[in-house]
CSV table of C-alpha atoms and ligand atoms in Angstrom, one decimal:
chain,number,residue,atom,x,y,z
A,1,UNK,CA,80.0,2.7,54.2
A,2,UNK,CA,83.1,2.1,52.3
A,3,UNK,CA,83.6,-1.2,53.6
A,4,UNK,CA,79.5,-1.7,52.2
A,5,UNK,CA,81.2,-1.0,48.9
A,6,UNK,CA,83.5,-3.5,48.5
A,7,UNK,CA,81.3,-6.0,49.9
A,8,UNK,CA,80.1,-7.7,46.1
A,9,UNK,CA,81.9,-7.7,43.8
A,10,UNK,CA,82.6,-10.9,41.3
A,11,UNK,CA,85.7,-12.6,40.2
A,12,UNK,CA,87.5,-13.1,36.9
A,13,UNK,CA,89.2,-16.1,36.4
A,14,UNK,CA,92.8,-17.4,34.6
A,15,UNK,CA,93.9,-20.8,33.7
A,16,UNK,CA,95.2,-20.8,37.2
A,17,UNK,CA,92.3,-20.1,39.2
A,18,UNK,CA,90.4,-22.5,41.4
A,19,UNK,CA,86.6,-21.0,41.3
A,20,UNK,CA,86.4,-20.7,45.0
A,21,UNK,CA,83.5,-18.1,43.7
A,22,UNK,CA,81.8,-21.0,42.2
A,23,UNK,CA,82.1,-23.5,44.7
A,24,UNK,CA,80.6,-21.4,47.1
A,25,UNK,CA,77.9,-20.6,45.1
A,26,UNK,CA,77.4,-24.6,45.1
A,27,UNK,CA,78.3,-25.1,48.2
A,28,UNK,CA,74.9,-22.5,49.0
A,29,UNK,CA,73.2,-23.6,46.3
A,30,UNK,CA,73.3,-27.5,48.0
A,31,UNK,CA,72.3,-26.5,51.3
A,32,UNK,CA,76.2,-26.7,52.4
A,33,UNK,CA,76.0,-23.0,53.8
A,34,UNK,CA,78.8,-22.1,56.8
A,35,UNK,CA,80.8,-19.3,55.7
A,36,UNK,CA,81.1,-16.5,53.6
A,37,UNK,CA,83.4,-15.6,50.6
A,38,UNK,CA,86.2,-13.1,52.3
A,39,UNK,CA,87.1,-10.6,50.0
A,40,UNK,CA,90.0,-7.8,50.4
A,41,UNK,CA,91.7,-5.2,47.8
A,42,UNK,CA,94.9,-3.2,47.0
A,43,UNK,CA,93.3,-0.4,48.9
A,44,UNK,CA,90.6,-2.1,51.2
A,45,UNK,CA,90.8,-4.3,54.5
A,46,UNK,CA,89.4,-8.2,54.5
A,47,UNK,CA,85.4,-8.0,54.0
A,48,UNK,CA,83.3,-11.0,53.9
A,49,UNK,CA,80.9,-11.2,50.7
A,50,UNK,CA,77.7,-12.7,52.0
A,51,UNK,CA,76.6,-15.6,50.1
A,52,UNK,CA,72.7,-14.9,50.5
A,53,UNK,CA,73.2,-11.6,48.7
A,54,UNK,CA,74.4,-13.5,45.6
A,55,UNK,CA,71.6,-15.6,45.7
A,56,UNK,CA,69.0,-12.0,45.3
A,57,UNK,CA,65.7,-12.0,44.5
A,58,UNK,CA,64.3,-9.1,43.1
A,59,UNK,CA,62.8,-7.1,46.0
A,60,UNK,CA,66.9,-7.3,47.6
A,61,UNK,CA,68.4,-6.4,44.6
A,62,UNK,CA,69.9,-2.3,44.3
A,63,UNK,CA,67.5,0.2,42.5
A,64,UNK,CA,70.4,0.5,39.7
A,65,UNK,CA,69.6,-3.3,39.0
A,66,UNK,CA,66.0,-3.1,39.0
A,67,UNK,CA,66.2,-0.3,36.5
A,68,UNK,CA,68.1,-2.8,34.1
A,69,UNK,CA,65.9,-5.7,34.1
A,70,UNK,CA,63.2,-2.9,33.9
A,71,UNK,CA,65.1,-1.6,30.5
A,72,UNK,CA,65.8,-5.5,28.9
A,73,UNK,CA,64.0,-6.4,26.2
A,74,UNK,CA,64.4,-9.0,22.8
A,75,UNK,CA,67.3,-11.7,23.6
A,76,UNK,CA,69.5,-10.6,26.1
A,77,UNK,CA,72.6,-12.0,27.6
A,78,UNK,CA,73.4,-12.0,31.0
A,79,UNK,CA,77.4,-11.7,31.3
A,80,UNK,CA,79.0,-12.9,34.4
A,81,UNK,CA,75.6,-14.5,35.9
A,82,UNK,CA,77.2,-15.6,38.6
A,83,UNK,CA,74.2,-17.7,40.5
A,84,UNK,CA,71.7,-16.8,37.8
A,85,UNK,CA,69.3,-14.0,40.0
A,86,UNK,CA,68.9,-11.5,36.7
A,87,UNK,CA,68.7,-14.2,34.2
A,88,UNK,CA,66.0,-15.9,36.2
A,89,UNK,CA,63.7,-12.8,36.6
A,90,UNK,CA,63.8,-12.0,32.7
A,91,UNK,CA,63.5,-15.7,31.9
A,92,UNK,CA,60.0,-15.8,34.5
A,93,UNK,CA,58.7,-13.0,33.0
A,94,UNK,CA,59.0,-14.7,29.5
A,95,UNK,CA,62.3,-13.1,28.1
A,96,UNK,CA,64.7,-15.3,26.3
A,97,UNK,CA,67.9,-14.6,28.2
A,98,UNK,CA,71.2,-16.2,27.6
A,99,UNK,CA,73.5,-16.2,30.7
A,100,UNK,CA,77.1,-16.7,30.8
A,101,UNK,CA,79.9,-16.6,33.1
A,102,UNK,CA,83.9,-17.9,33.0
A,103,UNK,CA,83.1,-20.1,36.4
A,104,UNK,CA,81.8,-23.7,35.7
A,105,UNK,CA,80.5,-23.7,39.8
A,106,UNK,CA,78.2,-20.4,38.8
A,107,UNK,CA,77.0,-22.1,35.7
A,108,UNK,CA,76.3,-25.2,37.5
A,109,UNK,CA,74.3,-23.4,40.1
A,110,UNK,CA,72.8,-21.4,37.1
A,111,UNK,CA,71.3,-25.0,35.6
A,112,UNK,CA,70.0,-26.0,39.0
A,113,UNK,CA,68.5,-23.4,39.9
A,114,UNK,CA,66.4,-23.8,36.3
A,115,UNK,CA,67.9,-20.9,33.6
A,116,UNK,CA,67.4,-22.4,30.3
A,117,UNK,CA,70.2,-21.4,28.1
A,118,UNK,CA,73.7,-21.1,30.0
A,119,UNK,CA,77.3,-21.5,28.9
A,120,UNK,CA,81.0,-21.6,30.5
A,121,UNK,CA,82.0,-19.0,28.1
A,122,UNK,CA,84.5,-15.8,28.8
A,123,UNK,CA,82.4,-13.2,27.4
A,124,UNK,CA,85.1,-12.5,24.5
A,125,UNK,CA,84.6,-15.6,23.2
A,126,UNK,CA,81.0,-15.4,22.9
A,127,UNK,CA,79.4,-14.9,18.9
A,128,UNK,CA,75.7,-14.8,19.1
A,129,UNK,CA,74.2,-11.2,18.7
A,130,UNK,CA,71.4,-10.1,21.5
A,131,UNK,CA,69.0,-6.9,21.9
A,132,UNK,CA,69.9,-6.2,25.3
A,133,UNK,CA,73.2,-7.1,27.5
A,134,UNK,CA,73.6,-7.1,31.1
A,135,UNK,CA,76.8,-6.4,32.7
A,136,UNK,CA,75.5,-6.2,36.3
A,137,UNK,CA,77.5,-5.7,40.4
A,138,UNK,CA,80.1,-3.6,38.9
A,139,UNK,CA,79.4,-5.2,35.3
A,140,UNK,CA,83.5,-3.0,34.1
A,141,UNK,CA,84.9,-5.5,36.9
A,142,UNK,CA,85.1,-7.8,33.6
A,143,UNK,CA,86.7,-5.4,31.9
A,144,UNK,CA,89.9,-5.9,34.7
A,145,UNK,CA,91.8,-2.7,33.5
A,146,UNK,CA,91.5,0.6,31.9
A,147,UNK,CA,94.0,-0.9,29.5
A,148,UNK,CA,91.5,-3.6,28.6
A,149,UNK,CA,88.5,-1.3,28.4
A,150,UNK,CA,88.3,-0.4,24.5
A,151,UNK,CA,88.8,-4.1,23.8
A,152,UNK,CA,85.8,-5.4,25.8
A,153,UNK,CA,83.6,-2.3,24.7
A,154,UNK,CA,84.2,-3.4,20.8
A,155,UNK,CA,83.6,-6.5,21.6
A,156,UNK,CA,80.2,-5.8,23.2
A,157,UNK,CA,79.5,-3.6,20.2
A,158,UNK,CA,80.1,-6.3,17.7
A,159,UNK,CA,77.2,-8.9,20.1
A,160,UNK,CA,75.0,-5.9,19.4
A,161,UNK,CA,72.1,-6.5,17.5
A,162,UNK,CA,70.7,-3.2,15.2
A,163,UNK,CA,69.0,-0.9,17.9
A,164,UNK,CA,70.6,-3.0,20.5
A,165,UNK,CA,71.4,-1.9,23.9
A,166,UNK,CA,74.2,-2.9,26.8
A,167,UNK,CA,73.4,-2.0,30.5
A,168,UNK,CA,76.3,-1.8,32.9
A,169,UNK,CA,76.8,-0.5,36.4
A,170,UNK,CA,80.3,0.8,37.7
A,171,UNK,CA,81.5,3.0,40.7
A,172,UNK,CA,83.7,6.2,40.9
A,173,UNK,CA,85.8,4.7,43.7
A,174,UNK,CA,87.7,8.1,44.2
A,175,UNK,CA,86.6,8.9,47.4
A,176,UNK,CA,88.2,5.8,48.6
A,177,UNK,CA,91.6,7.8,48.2
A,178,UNK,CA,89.7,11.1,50.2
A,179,UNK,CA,91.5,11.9,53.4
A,180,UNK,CA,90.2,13.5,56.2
A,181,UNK,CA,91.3,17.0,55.1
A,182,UNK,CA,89.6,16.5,52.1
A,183,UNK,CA,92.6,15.7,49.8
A,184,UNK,CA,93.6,12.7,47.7
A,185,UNK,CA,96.4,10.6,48.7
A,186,UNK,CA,96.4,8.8,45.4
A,187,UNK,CA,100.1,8.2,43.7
A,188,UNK,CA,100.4,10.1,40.6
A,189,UNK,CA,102.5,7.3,38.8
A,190,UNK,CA,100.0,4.7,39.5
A,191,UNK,CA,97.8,3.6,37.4
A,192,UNK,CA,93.8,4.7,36.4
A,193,UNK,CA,92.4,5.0,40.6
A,194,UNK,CA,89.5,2.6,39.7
A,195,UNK,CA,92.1,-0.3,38.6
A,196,UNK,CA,92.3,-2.5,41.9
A,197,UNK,CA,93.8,-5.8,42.7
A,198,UNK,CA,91.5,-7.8,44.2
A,199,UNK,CA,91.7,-11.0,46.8
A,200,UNK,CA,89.5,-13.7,47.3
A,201,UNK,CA,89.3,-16.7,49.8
A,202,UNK,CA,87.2,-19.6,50.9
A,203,UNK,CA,87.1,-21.6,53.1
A,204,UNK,CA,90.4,-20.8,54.0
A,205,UNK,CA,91.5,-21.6,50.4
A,206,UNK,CA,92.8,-18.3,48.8
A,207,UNK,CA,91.5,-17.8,45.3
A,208,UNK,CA,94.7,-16.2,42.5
A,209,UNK,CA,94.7,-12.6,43.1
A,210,UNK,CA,92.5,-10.6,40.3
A,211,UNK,CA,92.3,-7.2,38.5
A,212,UNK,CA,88.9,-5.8,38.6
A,213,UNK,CA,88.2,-2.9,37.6
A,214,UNK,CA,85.6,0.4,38.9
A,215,UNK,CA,85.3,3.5,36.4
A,216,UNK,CA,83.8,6.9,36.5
A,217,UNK,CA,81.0,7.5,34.3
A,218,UNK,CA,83.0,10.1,32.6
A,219,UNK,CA,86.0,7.9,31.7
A,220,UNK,CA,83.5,5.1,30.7
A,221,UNK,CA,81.6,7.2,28.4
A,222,UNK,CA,85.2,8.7,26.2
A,223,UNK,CA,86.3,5.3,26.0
A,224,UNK,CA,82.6,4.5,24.8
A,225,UNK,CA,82.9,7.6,22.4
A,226,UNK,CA,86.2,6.9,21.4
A,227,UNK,CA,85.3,2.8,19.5
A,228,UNK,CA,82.0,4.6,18.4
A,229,UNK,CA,79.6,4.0,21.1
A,230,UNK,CA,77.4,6.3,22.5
A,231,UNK,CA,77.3,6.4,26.4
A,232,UNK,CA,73.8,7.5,28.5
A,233,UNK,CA,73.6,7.8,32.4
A,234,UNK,CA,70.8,6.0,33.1
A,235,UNK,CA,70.3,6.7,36.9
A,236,UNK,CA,72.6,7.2,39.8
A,237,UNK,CA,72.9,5.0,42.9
A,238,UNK,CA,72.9,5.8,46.5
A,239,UNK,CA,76.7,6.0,46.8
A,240,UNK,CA,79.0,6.6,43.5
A,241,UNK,CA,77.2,4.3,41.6
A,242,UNK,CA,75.5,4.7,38.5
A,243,UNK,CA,74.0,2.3,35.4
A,244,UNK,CA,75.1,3.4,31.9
A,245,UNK,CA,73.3,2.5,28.8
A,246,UNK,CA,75.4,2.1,25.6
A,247,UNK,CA,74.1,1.8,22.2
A,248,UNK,CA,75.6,2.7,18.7
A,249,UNK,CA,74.0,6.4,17.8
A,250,UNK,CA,71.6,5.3,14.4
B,1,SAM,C1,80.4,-9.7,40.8
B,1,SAM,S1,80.0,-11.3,40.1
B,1,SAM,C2,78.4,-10.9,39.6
B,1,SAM,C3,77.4,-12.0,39.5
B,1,SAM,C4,76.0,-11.7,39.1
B,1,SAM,N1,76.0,-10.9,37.9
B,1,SAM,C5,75.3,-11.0,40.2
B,1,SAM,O1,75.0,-9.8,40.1
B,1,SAM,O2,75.0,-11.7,41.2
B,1,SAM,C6,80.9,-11.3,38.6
B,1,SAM,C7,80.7,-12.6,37.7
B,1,SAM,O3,81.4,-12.4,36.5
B,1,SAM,C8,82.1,-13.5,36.1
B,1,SAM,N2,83.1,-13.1,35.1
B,1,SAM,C9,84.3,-12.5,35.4
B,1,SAM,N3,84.9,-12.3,34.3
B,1,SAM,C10,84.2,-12.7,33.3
B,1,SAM,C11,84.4,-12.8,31.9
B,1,SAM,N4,85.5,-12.3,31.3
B,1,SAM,N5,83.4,-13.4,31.1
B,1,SAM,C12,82.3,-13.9,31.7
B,1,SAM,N6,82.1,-13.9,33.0
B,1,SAM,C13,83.0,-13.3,33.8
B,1,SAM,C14,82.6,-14.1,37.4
B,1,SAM,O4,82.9,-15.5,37.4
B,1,SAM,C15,81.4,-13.8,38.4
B,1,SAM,O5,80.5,-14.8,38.4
């Protein structure tokens, strides 16, 4: 089961990176399928990150997921697409969705695989307003660190149309630090538990390490309360997950 947990998640990339996530999203996208992304943590073994799974259709994606695309209405931006799978469901059912990501491969895999309106764009950078954003397979992963959390959640506020709302799923990773007596090994002077370094290779190229980040719903919603957002559980998954809705309180 834990290992199941750190099986998909995204990446976040620097100046320095290579986008090994997007070239094997091409790589599948073009019929070049042989291996999977292998993925590992500060506090997890290697995992491999099947490439099928980020090419979903509905019926395989989670129920937190579904709920989302359920929720999305008006224009609504699709941060981190990755290979496109929510943008394309809104877009077929006749939703103007935007989707971005900071990995040209994803993009390019985005346009081939037919969703309209894309851009290489780190979600910082973006300007337009929208009624709904998606921030979806551990959406605070962007976010990298607690640190970094207030910044991103203003900046999310301020792409936030009147009566606007942002939908984003996260983890509370704590029982990843459970012993078998039932206590936490975690170190005290260490940072926020849900702040992990993260490792990525393909094809035996090995990707810049990354921060990504996993946050309880309580620490997600102060830090929401805190730049003047409200924060809603929406629905609980099958293991620590949940999907938050934030909106500003009218
Ligand atoms: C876990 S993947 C999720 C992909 C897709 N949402 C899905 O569910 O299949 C995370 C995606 O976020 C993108 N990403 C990471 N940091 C970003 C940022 N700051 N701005 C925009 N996209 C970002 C990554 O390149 C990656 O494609």
């Amino acid at each position: 089961m834990i290992k199941s947990r750190f099986r998909f998640h995204g990446i976040l990339k620097t100046s320095f990176m290579k986008d090994l996530f997007g070239k094997a999203l091409l790589d599948y996208q073009k019929g070049n399928y042989t291996e999977d992304i292998v993925t590992s943590t500060s506090i997890s073994e290697e995992d491999t990150l099947p490439l099928p799974y980020l090419f979903r259709g509905y019926a395989e994606m989670p129920q937190l997921e579904k709920k989302a695309l359920q929720l999305a209405k008006g224009n609504i931006l699709d941060v981190g697409a990755g290979a496109g799978n929510h943008s394309l469901y809104l877009q077929e059912k006749g939703l103007n969705t935007k989707a971005i990501d900071i990995s040209e491969g994803a993009i390019e895999v985005c346009k081939l695989r037919g969703v309209n309106n894309t851009e290489v764009i780190e979600l910082l950078n973006e300007t337009e307003t929208f009624d709904t954003i998606l921030l979806l397979m551990n959406g605070t992963g962007i976010f990298k660190t607690i640190e970094e959390v207030p910044t991103y959640l203003k900046h999310l506020k301020s792409i936030l149309n009147t009566n606007g709302q942002i939908f984003i799923d996260s983890s509370d990773i704590k029982y990843m630090y459970e012993d078998e007596d039932g206590g936490y090994w975690q170190d005290v002077n260490s940072n926020y538990y849900g702040e992990l370094d993260y490792f990525l290779s393909y094809k035996n190229e090995k990707e810049q390490p990354m921060k990504w980040l996993y946050i309880d719903f309580n620490t997600l919603s102060t830090a929401c309360t805190s730049i003047g957002l409200q924060c809603e559980l929406v629905k609980e998954g099958e293991h620590f997950d949940y999907l938050a809705k934030l909106y500003v309180k009218r």
